[in-house]
Amino acid sequence: MTTRRPDDTAYSALASADPVLAELVLRVGEPDPFEFPDDGRTTAHPFAGMVLHILAQQISVKVAIILYDRLSHTLGGTPTAERLLRMNPDELRALGTSHAKAGYLLDLATRVHSGDLNLSILTALTDEEAIVALTQVKGVGPWSAEMFLIHQLKRPDVLPAGDLGIRIAVQRAYFLDQTPTIAAVRERAEAWAPQRTYAAALLWQFLKTP
């Protein structure tokens, strides 16, 4: 949907702004903040990307991709609003989705098909405006919207503070006694602007490091 190369100076800026992040850069390197482990399935397909992020709610990305591939096979190609609306909730559940997610996917498809949600114009919106537009879809909260902004819109300053992995990574990196609240993570992340997407990538990579 959007082509954006990582900013070569972003990690240097984060390292200068926060000595803890500087240590993380030395430890885990400079991960591509926009990379998503779906092997390019949704790169050029914003609707499909939103479908995958809905499927990934509260489950691993690996499992979500399995569900996505089942859906794509059933639909005969990349998911589109028109194709998805040919299915009913029971058919979606038969693929392994929950009853709630089946409803979310159909609400997304309905809104896109009717024109209530135009994914193609999100590139012209601010981060906040795009999140507001996406969260009108049933079941799409800030996390799903932020994932879309990072992986489809390639926005450089998005921190999914509600992501449990981010919060645990912050706890470990800063040697906190307990997992910080969403508000506490957002407050700490103010110093990381305007490279908060890069900070998120760094924290996720750190979490995967033994």
JSON list of C-alpha atoms in Angstrom, two decimals:
[
{"chain": "A", "resi": 1, "resn": "MET", "atom": "CA", "xyz": [0.00, 0.00, 0.00]},
{"chain": "A", "resi": 2, "resn": "THR", "atom": "CA", "xyz": [2.78, 2.40, 0.99]},
{"chain": "A", "resi": 3, "resn": "THR", "atom": "CA", "xyz": [6.46, 2.08, 0.10]},
{"chain": "A", "resi": 4, "resn": "ARG", "atom": "CA", "xyz": [8.76, 3.45, 2.76]},
{"chain": "A", "resi": 5, "resn": "ARG", "atom": "CA", "xyz": [12.35, 2.53, 3.45]},
{"chain": "A", "resi": 6, "resn": "PRO", "atom": "CA", "xyz": [13.52, 2.49, 7.06]},
{"chain": "A", "resi": 7, "resn": "ASP", "atom": "CA", "xyz": [15.20, 5.69, 8.17]},
{"chain": "A", "resi": 8, "resn": "ASP", "atom": "CA", "xyz": [18.94, 5.03, 8.53]},
{"chain": "A", "resi": 9, "resn": "THR", "atom": "CA", "xyz": [19.22, 7.67, 11.25]},
{"chain": "A", "resi": 10, "resn": "ALA", "atom": "CA", "xyz": [16.28, 6.54, 13.41]},
{"chain": "A", "resi": 11, "resn": "TYR", "atom": "CA", "xyz": [18.14, 4.14, 15.67]},
{"chain": "A", "resi": 12, "resn": "SER", "atom": "CA", "xyz": [20.97, 6.61, 16.19]},
{"chain": "A", "resi": 13, "resn": "ALA", "atom": "CA", "xyz": [18.41, 9.19, 17.28]},
{"chain": "A", "resi": 14, "resn": "LEU", "atom": "CA", "xyz": [16.82, 6.73, 19.70]},
{"chain": "A", "resi": 15, "resn": "ALA", "atom": "CA", "xyz": [20.22, 5.80, 21.11]},
{"chain": "A", "resi": 16, "resn": "SER", "atom": "CA", "xyz": [20.97, 9.46, 21.71]},
{"chain": "A", "resi": 17, "resn": "ALA", "atom": "CA", "xyz": [17.61, 10.02, 23.36]},
{"chain": "A", "resi": 18, "resn": "ASP", "atom": "CA", "xyz": [17.66, 7.01, 25.68]},
{"chain": "A", "resi": 19, "resn": "PRO", "atom": "CA", "xyz": [20.74, 5.13, 26.96]},
{"chain": "A", "resi": 20, "resn": "VAL", "atom": "CA", "xyz": [18.68, 1.98, 27.56]},
{"chain": "A", "resi": 21, "resn": "LEU", "atom": "CA", "xyz": [17.64, 1.90, 23.93]},
{"chain": "A", "resi": 22, "resn": "ALA", "atom": "CA", "xyz": [21.25, 2.53, 22.99]},
{"chain": "A", "resi": 23, "resn": "GLU", "atom": "CA", "xyz": [22.17, -0.68, 24.82]},
{"chain": "A", "resi": 24, "resn": "LEU", "atom": "CA", "xyz": [19.37, -2.54, 23.05]},
{"chain": "A", "resi": 25, "resn": "VAL", "atom": "CA", "xyz": [20.63, -1.41, 19.65]},
{"chain": "A", "resi": 26, "resn": "LEU", "atom": "CA", "xyz": [24.06, -2.79, 20.51]},
{"chain": "A", "resi": 27, "resn": "ARG", "atom": "CA", "xyz": [22.48, -6.03, 21.70]},
{"chain": "A", "resi": 28, "resn": "VAL", "atom": "CA", "xyz": [19.90, -6.79, 19.01]},
{"chain": "A", "resi": 29, "resn": "GLY", "atom": "CA", "xyz": [20.84, -4.56, 16.09]},
{"chain": "A", "resi": 30, "resn": "GLU", "atom": "CA", "xyz": [18.52, -2.44, 13.98]},
{"chain": "A", "resi": 31, "resn": "PRO", "atom": "CA", "xyz": [15.43, -4.45, 12.98]},
{"chain": "A", "resi": 32, "resn": "ASP", "atom": "CA", "xyz": [13.26, -3.35, 10.06]},
{"chain": "A", "resi": 33, "resn": "PRO", "atom": "CA", "xyz": [10.37, -1.65, 11.89]},
{"chain": "A", "resi": 34, "resn": "PHE", "atom": "CA", "xyz": [7.90, -2.22, 9.05]},
{"chain": "A", "resi": 35, "resn": "GLU", "atom": "CA", "xyz": [8.58, -5.91, 8.44]},
{"chain": "A", "resi": 36, "resn": "PHE", "atom": "CA", "xyz": [5.72, -8.30, 9.13]},
{"chain": "A", "resi": 37, "resn": "PRO", "atom": "CA", "xyz": [6.31, -12.08, 9.11]},
{"chain": "A", "resi": 38, "resn": "ASP", "atom": "CA", "xyz": [3.66, -12.90, 6.55]},
{"chain": "A", "resi": 39, "resn": "ASP", "atom": "CA", "xyz": [6.06, -13.43, 3.62]},
{"chain": "A", "resi": 40, "resn": "GLY", "atom": "CA", "xyz": [4.49, -10.60, 1.66]},
{"chain": "A", "resi": 41, "resn": "ARG", "atom": "CA", "xyz": [0.95, -11.98, 1.68]},
{"chain": "A", "resi": 42, "resn": "THR", "atom": "CA", "xyz": [-0.64, -8.64, 2.49]},
{"chain": "A", "resi": 43, "resn": "THR", "atom": "CA", "xyz": [2.04, -6.12, 1.48]},
{"chain": "A", "resi": 44, "resn": "ALA", "atom": "CA", "xyz": [0.12, -4.64, -1.45]},
{"chain": "A", "resi": 45, "resn": "HIS", "atom": "CA", "xyz": [-3.36, -5.41, -0.15]},
{"chain": "A", "resi": 46, "resn": "PRO", "atom": "CA", "xyz": [-4.63, -3.10, 2.60]},
{"chain": "A", "resi": 47, "resn": "PHE", "atom": "CA", "xyz": [-7.93, -4.94, 3.06]},
{"chain": "A", "resi": 48, "resn": "ALA", "atom": "CA", "xyz": [-6.12, -8.26, 3.37]},
{"chain": "A", "resi": 49, "resn": "GLY", "atom": "CA", "xyz": [-3.72, -6.65, 5.83]},
{"chain": "A", "resi": 50, "resn": "MET", "atom": "CA", "xyz": [-6.58, -5.56, 8.06]},
{"chain": "A", "resi": 51, "resn": "VAL", "atom": "CA", "xyz": [-8.07, -9.06, 7.82]},
{"chain": "A", "resi": 52, "resn": "LEU", "atom": "CA", "xyz": [-4.79, -10.56, 9.00]},
{"chain": "A", "resi": 53, "resn": "HIS", "atom": "CA", "xyz": [-4.47, -8.12, 11.90]},
{"chain": "A", "resi": 54, "resn": "ILE", "atom": "CA", "xyz": [-8.00, -8.95, 13.04]},
{"chain": "A", "resi": 55, "resn": "LEU", "atom": "CA", "xyz": [-7.19, -12.66, 12.86]},
{"chain": "A", "resi": 56, "resn": "ALA", "atom": "CA", "xyz": [-4.02, -12.04, 14.88]},
{"chain": "A", "resi": 57, "resn": "GLN", "atom": "CA", "xyz": [-5.88, -10.54, 17.84]},
{"chain": "A", "resi": 58, "resn": "GLN", "atom": "CA", "xyz": [-4.90, -12.43, 21.02]},
{"chain": "A", "resi": 59, "resn": "ILE", "atom": "CA", "xyz": [-3.21, -15.28, 19.14]},
{"chain": "A", "resi": 60, "resn": "SER", "atom": "CA", "xyz": [0.23, -15.75, 17.65]},
{"chain": "A", "resi": 61, "resn": "VAL", "atom": "CA", "xyz": [1.01, -14.39, 14.22]},
{"chain": "A", "resi": 62, "resn": "LYS", "atom": "CA", "xyz": [1.95, -17.92, 13.14]},
{"chain": "A", "resi": 63, "resn": "VAL", "atom": "CA", "xyz": [-1.53, -19.22, 13.94]},
{"chain": "A", "resi": 64, "resn": "ALA", "atom": "CA", "xyz": [-3.15, -16.13, 12.40]},
{"chain": "A", "resi": 65, "resn": "ILE", "atom": "CA", "xyz": [-1.31, -16.79, 9.13]},
{"chain": "A", "resi": 66, "resn": "ILE", "atom": "CA", "xyz": [-2.60, -20.37, 9.09]},
{"chain": "A", "resi": 67, "resn": "LEU", "atom": "CA", "xyz": [-6.16, -19.02, 9.44]},
{"chain": "A", "resi": 68, "resn": "TYR", "atom": "CA", "xyz": [-5.47, -16.38, 6.80]},
{"chain": "A", "resi": 69, "resn": "ASP", "atom": "CA", "xyz": [-4.22, -19.01, 4.34]},
{"chain": "A", "resi": 70, "resn": "ARG", "atom": "CA", "xyz": [-7.30, -21.14, 4.93]},
{"chain": "A", "resi": 71, "resn": "LEU", "atom": "CA", "xyz": [-9.48, -18.12, 4.25]},
{"chain": "A", "resi": 72, "resn": "SER", "atom": "CA", "xyz": [-7.55, -17.19, 1.10]},
{"chain": "A", "resi": 73, "resn": "HIS", "atom": "CA", "xyz": [-7.85, -20.75, -0.19]},
{"chain": "A", "resi": 74, "resn": "THR", "atom": "CA", "xyz": [-11.59, -20.80, 0.47]},
{"chain": "A", "resi": 75, "resn": "LEU", "atom": "CA", "xyz": [-12.06, -17.43, -1.23]},
{"chain": "A", "resi": 76, "resn": "GLY", "atom": "CA", "xyz": [-9.95, -18.44, -4.21]},
{"chain": "A", "resi": 77, "resn": "GLY", "atom": "CA", "xyz": [-7.42, -15.67, -3.76]},
{"chain": "A", "resi": 78, "resn": "THR", "atom": "CA", "xyz": [-6.43, -12.66, -1.69]},
{"chain": "A", "resi": 79, "resn": "PRO", "atom": "CA", "xyz": [-9.30, -11.62, 0.59]},
{"chain": "A", "resi": 80, "resn": "THR", "atom": "CA", "xyz": [-11.36, -8.68, -0.67]},
{"chain": "A", "resi": 81, "resn": "ALA", "atom": "CA", "xyz": [-14.51, -7.17, 0.78]},
{"chain": "A", "resi": 82, "resn": "GLU", "atom": "CA", "xyz": [-16.60, -8.57, -2.07]},
{"chain": "A", "resi": 83, "resn": "ARG", "atom": "CA", "xyz": [-15.23, -12.09, -1.70]},
{"chain": "A", "resi": 84, "resn": "LEU", "atom": "CA", "xyz": [-15.56, -12.08, 2.06]},
{"chain": "A", "resi": 85, "resn": "LEU", "atom": "CA", "xyz": [-19.18, -10.97, 1.95]},
{"chain": "A", "resi": 86, "resn": "ARG", "atom": "CA", "xyz": [-20.04, -14.18, 0.10]},
{"chain": "A", "resi": 87, "resn": "MET", "atom": "CA", "xyz": [-19.35, -16.05, 3.32]},
{"chain": "A", "resi": 88, "resn": "ASN", "atom": "CA", "xyz": [-21.48, -16.29, 6.43]},
{"chain": "A", "resi": 89, "resn": "PRO", "atom": "CA", "xyz": [-20.34, -16.43, 10.07]},
{"chain": "A", "resi": 90, "resn": "ASP", "atom": "CA", "xyz": [-20.67, -20.22, 10.27]},
{"chain": "A", "resi": 91, "resn": "GLU", "atom": "CA", "xyz": [-18.45, -20.68, 7.23]},
{"chain": "A", "resi": 92, "resn": "LEU", "atom": "CA", "xyz": [-15.83, -18.41, 8.73]},
{"chain": "A", "resi": 93, "resn": "ARG", "atom": "CA", "xyz": [-15.99, -20.25, 12.04]},
{"chain": "A", "resi": 94, "resn": "ALA", "atom": "CA", "xyz": [-15.48, -23.53, 10.20]},
{"chain": "A", "resi": 95, "resn": "LEU", "atom": "CA", "xyz": [-12.06, -22.21, 9.15]},
{"chain": "A", "resi": 96, "resn": "GLY", "atom": "CA", "xyz": [-11.07, -21.83, 12.80]},
{"chain": "A", "resi": 97, "resn": "THR", "atom": "CA", "xyz": [-12.00, -18.25, 13.58]},
{"chain": "A", "resi": 98, "resn": "SER", "atom": "CA", "xyz": [-13.95, -17.38, 16.71]},
{"chain": "A", "resi": 99, "resn": "HIS", "atom": "CA", "xyz": [-17.58, -16.29, 16.52]},
{"chain": "A", "resi": 100, "resn": "ALA", "atom": "CA", "xyz": [-16.50, -12.77, 17.49]},
{"chain": "A", "resi": 101, "resn": "LYS", "atom": "CA", "xyz": [-13.78, -12.53, 14.83]},
{"chain": "A", "resi": 102, "resn": "ALA", "atom": "CA", "xyz": [-16.14, -13.80, 12.16]},
{"chain": "A", "resi": 103, "resn": "GLY", "atom": "CA", "xyz": [-18.40, -10.87, 13.02]},
{"chain": "A", "resi": 104, "resn": "TYR", "atom": "CA", "xyz": [-15.49, -8.44, 12.97]},
{"chain": "A", "resi": 105, "resn": "LEU", "atom": "CA", "xyz": [-14.36, -9.60, 9.53]},
{"chain": "A", "resi": 106, "resn": "LEU", "atom": "CA", "xyz": [-17.83, -9.29, 8.07]},
{"chain": "A", "resi": 107, "resn": "ASP", "atom": "CA", "xyz": [-18.28, -5.83, 9.60]},
{"chain": "A", "resi": 108, "resn": "LEU", "atom": "CA", "xyz": [-14.97, -4.76, 8.04]},
{"chain": "A", "resi": 109, "resn": "ALA", "atom": "CA", "xyz": [-16.05, -6.14, 4.67]},
{"chain": "A", "resi": 110, "resn": "THR", "atom": "CA", "xyz": [-19.45, -4.46, 4.90]},
{"chain": "A", "resi": 111, "resn": "ARG", "atom": "CA", "xyz": [-17.97, -1.06, 5.74]},
{"chain": "A", "resi": 112, "resn": "VAL", "atom": "CA", "xyz": [-15.36, -1.24, 2.98]},
{"chain": "A", "resi": 113, "resn": "HIS", "atom": "CA", "xyz": [-17.85, -2.50, 0.39]},
{"chain": "A", "resi": 114, "resn": "SER", "atom": "CA", "xyz": [-20.35, 0.25, 1.23]},
{"chain": "A", "resi": 115, "resn": "GLY", "atom": "CA", "xyz": [-17.70, 2.97, 1.18]},
{"chain": "A", "resi": 116, "resn": "ASP", "atom": "CA", "xyz": [-18.09, 3.83, 4.86]},
{"chain": "A", "resi": 117, "resn": "LEU", "atom": "CA", "xyz": [-14.42, 2.94, 5.26]},
{"chain": "A", "resi": 118, "resn": "ASN", "atom": "CA", "xyz": [-12.06, 3.82, 2.43]},
{"chain": "A", "resi": 119, "resn": "LEU", "atom": "CA", "xyz": [-8.71, 2.20, 3.15]},
{"chain": "A", "resi": 120, "resn": "SER", "atom": "CA", "xyz": [-7.08, 3.88, 0.16]},
{"chain": "A", "resi": 121, "resn": "ILE", "atom": "CA", "xyz": [-7.38, 7.36, 1.65]},
{"chain": "A", "resi": 122, "resn": "LEU", "atom": "CA", "xyz": [-5.78, 6.49, 4.99]},
{"chain": "A", "resi": 123, "resn": "THR", "atom": "CA", "xyz": [-2.39, 7.48, 3.63]},
{"chain": "A", "resi": 124, "resn": "ALA", "atom": "CA", "xyz": [-3.62, 11.09, 3.53]},
{"chain": "A", "resi": 125, "resn": "LEU", "atom": "CA", "xyz": [-4.69, 11.05, 7.19]},
{"chain": "A", "resi": 126, "resn": "THR", "atom": "CA", "xyz": [-2.66, 11.67, 10.32]},
{"chain": "A", "resi": 127, "resn": "ASP", "atom": "CA", "xyz": [-1.93, 8.72, 12.58]},
{"chain": "A", "resi": 128, "resn": "GLU", "atom": "CA", "xyz": [-4.67, 9.78, 14.96]},
{"chain": "A", "resi": 129, "resn": "GLU", "atom": "CA", "xyz": [-7.21, 10.25, 12.16]},
{"chain": "A", "resi": 130, "resn": "ALA", "atom": "CA", "xyz": [-6.39, 6.88, 10.63]},
{"chain": "A", "resi": 131, "resn": "ILE", "atom": "CA", "xyz": [-6.78, 5.15, 13.99]},
{"chain": "A", "resi": 132, "resn": "VAL", "atom": "CA", "xyz": [-10.16, 6.80, 14.53]},
{"chain": "A", "resi": 133, "resn": "ALA", "atom": "CA", "xyz": [-11.30, 5.65, 11.07]},
{"chain": "A", "resi": 134, "resn": "LEU", "atom": "CA", "xyz": [-10.16, 2.06, 11.59]},
{"chain": "A", "resi": 135, "resn": "THR", "atom": "CA", "xyz": [-11.57, 1.70, 15.09]},
{"chain": "A", "resi": 136, "resn": "GLN", "atom": "CA", "xyz": [-15.06, 2.37, 13.77]},
{"chain": "A", "resi": 137, "resn": "VAL", "atom": "CA", "xyz": [-14.98, -1.25, 12.61]},
{"chain": "A", "resi": 138, "resn": "LYS", "atom": "CA", "xyz": [-16.47, -3.64, 15.12]},
{"chain": "A", "resi": 139, "resn": "GLY", "atom": "CA", "xyz": [-13.74, -5.37, 17.08]},
{"chain": "A", "resi": 140, "resn": "VAL", "atom": "CA", "xyz": [-10.91, -3.20, 15.79]},
{"chain": "A", "resi": 141, "resn": "GLY", "atom": "CA", "xyz": [-9.28, -1.53, 18.74]},
{"chain": "A", "resi": 142, "resn": "PRO", "atom": "CA", "xyz": [-6.16, 0.59, 19.03]},
{"chain": "A", "resi": 143, "resn": "TRP", "atom": "CA", "xyz": [-3.80, -2.41, 18.79]},
{"chain": "A", "resi": 144, "resn": "SER", "atom": "CA", "xyz": [-5.18, -3.67, 15.47]},
{"chain": "A", "resi": 145, "resn": "ALA", "atom": "CA", "xyz": [-5.27, -0.14, 14.07]},
{"chain": "A", "resi": 146, "resn": "GLU", "atom": "CA", "xyz": [-1.70, 0.54, 15.19]},
{"chain": "A", "resi": 147, "resn": "MET", "atom": "CA", "xyz": [-0.49, -2.71, 13.60]},
{"chain": "A", "resi": 148, "resn": "PHE", "atom": "CA", "xyz": [-2.10, -1.59, 10.35]},
{"chain": "A", "resi": 149, "resn": "LEU", "atom": "CA", "xyz": [-0.40, 1.80, 10.57]},
{"chain": "A", "resi": 150, "resn": "ILE", "atom": "CA", "xyz": [2.97, 0.16, 11.10]},
{"chain": "A", "resi": 151, "resn": "HIS", "atom": "CA", "xyz": [2.83, -2.67, 8.60]},
{"chain": "A", "resi": 152, "resn": "GLN", "atom": "CA", "xyz": [0.58, -1.30, 5.86]},
{"chain": "A", "resi": 153, "resn": "LEU", "atom": "CA", "xyz": [1.00, 2.47, 6.10]},
{"chain": "A", "resi": 154, "resn": "LYS", "atom": "CA", "xyz": [4.66, 2.30, 7.24]},
{"chain": "A", "resi": 155, "resn": "ARG", "atom": "CA", "xyz": [4.20, 5.06, 9.80]},
{"chain": "A", "resi": 156, "resn": "PRO", "atom": "CA", "xyz": [7.44, 5.77, 11.72]},
{"chain": "A", "resi": 157, "resn": "ASP", "atom": "CA", "xyz": [6.06, 7.09, 15.01]},
{"chain": "A", "resi": 158, "resn": "VAL", "atom": "CA", "xyz": [3.53, 4.52, 16.26]},
{"chain": "A", "resi": 159, "resn": "LEU", "atom": "CA", "xyz": [4.01, 2.74, 19.59]},
{"chain": "A", "resi": 160, "resn": "PRO", "atom": "CA", "xyz": [1.43, 0.04, 20.44]},
{"chain": "A", "resi": 161, "resn": "ALA", "atom": "CA", "xyz": [1.65, 0.71, 24.16]},
{"chain": "A", "resi": 162, "resn": "GLY", "atom": "CA", "xyz": [-1.16, -1.75, 24.86]},
{"chain": "A", "resi": 163, "resn": "ASP", "atom": "CA", "xyz": [0.80, -4.64, 23.38]},
{"chain": "A", "resi": 164, "resn": "LEU", "atom": "CA", "xyz": [1.74, -7.00, 26.22]},
{"chain": "A", "resi": 165, "resn": "GLY", "atom": "CA", "xyz": [5.04, -7.84, 24.56]},
{"chain": "A", "resi": 166, "resn": "ILE", "atom": "CA", "xyz": [6.01, -4.17, 24.47]},
{"chain": "A", "resi": 167, "resn": "ARG", "atom": "CA", "xyz": [5.11, -3.74, 28.13]},
{"chain": "A", "resi": 168, "resn": "ILE", "atom": "CA", "xyz": [7.07, -6.83, 29.19]},
{"chain": "A", "resi": 169, "resn": "ALA", "atom": "CA", "xyz": [10.05, -5.73, 27.13]},
{"chain": "A", "resi": 170, "resn": "VAL", "atom": "CA", "xyz": [9.98, -2.31, 28.81]},
{"chain": "A", "resi": 171, "resn": "GLN", "atom": "CA", "xyz": [9.84, -3.99, 32.22]},
{"chain": "A", "resi": 172, "resn": "ARG", "atom": "CA", "xyz": [12.87, -6.15, 31.44]},
{"chain": "A", "resi": 173, "resn": "ALA", "atom": "CA", "xyz": [14.92, -3.47, 29.68]},
{"chain": "A", "resi": 174, "resn": "TYR", "atom": "CA", "xyz": [14.43, -0.93, 32.46]},
{"chain": "A", "resi": 175, "resn": "PHE", "atom": "CA", "xyz": [14.57, -3.48, 35.31]},
{"chain": "A", "resi": 176, "resn": "LEU", "atom": "CA", "xyz": [11.14, -2.51, 36.62]},
{"chain": "A", "resi": 177, "resn": "ASP", "atom": "CA", "xyz": [9.56, -4.39, 39.53]},
{"chain": "A", "resi": 178, "resn": "GLN", "atom": "CA", "xyz": [6.32, -4.92, 37.63]},
{"chain": "A", "resi": 179, "resn": "THR", "atom": "CA", "xyz": [4.91, -4.70, 34.15]},
{"chain": "A", "resi": 180, "resn": "PRO", "atom": "CA", "xyz": [4.21, -1.04, 33.42]},
{"chain": "A", "resi": 181, "resn": "THR", "atom": "CA", "xyz": [0.75, 0.21, 32.62]},
{"chain": "A", "resi": 182, "resn": "ILE", "atom": "CA", "xyz": [-0.19, 1.37, 29.14]},
{"chain": "A", "resi": 183, "resn": "ALA", "atom": "CA", "xyz": [-0.14, 4.95, 30.38]},
{"chain": "A", "resi": 184, "resn": "ALA", "atom": "CA", "xyz": [3.32, 4.49, 31.88]},
{"chain": "A", "resi": 185, "resn": "VAL", "atom": "CA", "xyz": [4.69, 3.08, 28.62]},
{"chain": "A", "resi": 186, "resn": "ARG", "atom": "CA", "xyz": [3.21, 5.98, 26.66]},
{"chain": "A", "resi": 187, "resn": "GLU", "atom": "CA", "xyz": [4.74, 8.47, 29.06]},
{"chain": "A", "resi": 188, "resn": "ARG", "atom": "CA", "xyz": [8.17, 6.85, 28.80]},
{"chain": "A", "resi": 189, "resn": "ALA", "atom": "CA", "xyz": [7.84, 6.71, 25.01]},
{"chain": "A", "resi": 190, "resn": "GLU", "atom": "CA", "xyz": [7.39, 10.46, 24.67]},
{"chain": "A", "resi": 191, "resn": "ALA", "atom": "CA", "xyz": [11.18, 10.72, 24.63]},
{"chain": "A", "resi": 192, "resn": "TRP", "atom": "CA", "xyz": [11.30, 8.35, 21.66]},
{"chain": "A", "resi": 193, "resn": "ALA", "atom": "CA", "xyz": [9.23, 10.50, 19.28]},
{"chain": "A", "resi": 194, "resn": "PRO", "atom": "CA", "xyz": [9.26, 10.75, 16.31]},
{"chain": "A", "resi": 195, "resn": "GLN", "atom": "CA", "xyz": [10.77, 7.25, 16.00]},
{"chain": "A", "resi": 196, "resn": "ARG", "atom": "CA", "xyz": [8.42, 5.27, 18.21]},
{"chain": "A", "resi": 197, "resn": "THR", "atom": "CA", "xyz": [7.78, 2.60, 15.59]},
{"chain": "A", "resi": 198, "resn": "TYR", "atom": "CA", "xyz": [11.51, 1.91, 15.60]},
{"chain": "A", "resi": 199, "resn": "ALA", "atom": "CA", "xyz": [11.49, 1.74, 19.39]},
{"chain": "A", "resi": 200, "resn": "ALA", "atom": "CA", "xyz": [8.66, -0.79, 19.22]},
{"chain": "A", "resi": 201, "resn": "ALA", "atom": "CA", "xyz": [10.63, -2.93, 16.76]},
{"chain": "A", "resi": 202, "resn": "LEU", "atom": "CA", "xyz": [13.64, -2.76, 19.04]},
{"chain": "A", "resi": 203, "resn": "LEU", "atom": "CA", "xyz": [11.63, -3.81, 22.07]},
{"chain": "A", "resi": 204, "resn": "TRP", "atom": "CA", "xyz": [9.95, -6.69, 20.24]},
{"chain": "A", "resi": 205, "resn": "GLN", "atom": "CA", "xyz": [13.34, -7.91, 19.02]},
{"chain": "A", "resi": 206, "resn": "PHE", "atom": "CA", "xyz": [14.76, -7.63, 22.52]},
{"chain": "A", "resi": 207, "resn": "LEU", "atom": "CA", "xyz": [11.89, -9.71, 23.86]},
{"chain": "A", "resi": 208, "resn": "LYS", "atom": "CA", "xyz": [12.83, -12.53, 21.48]},
{"chain": "A", "resi": 209, "resn": "THR", "atom": "CA", "xyz": [16.48, -12.43, 22.53]},
{"chain": "A", "resi": 210, "resn": "PRO", "atom": "CA", "xyz": [17.61, -14.94, 25.19]}
]
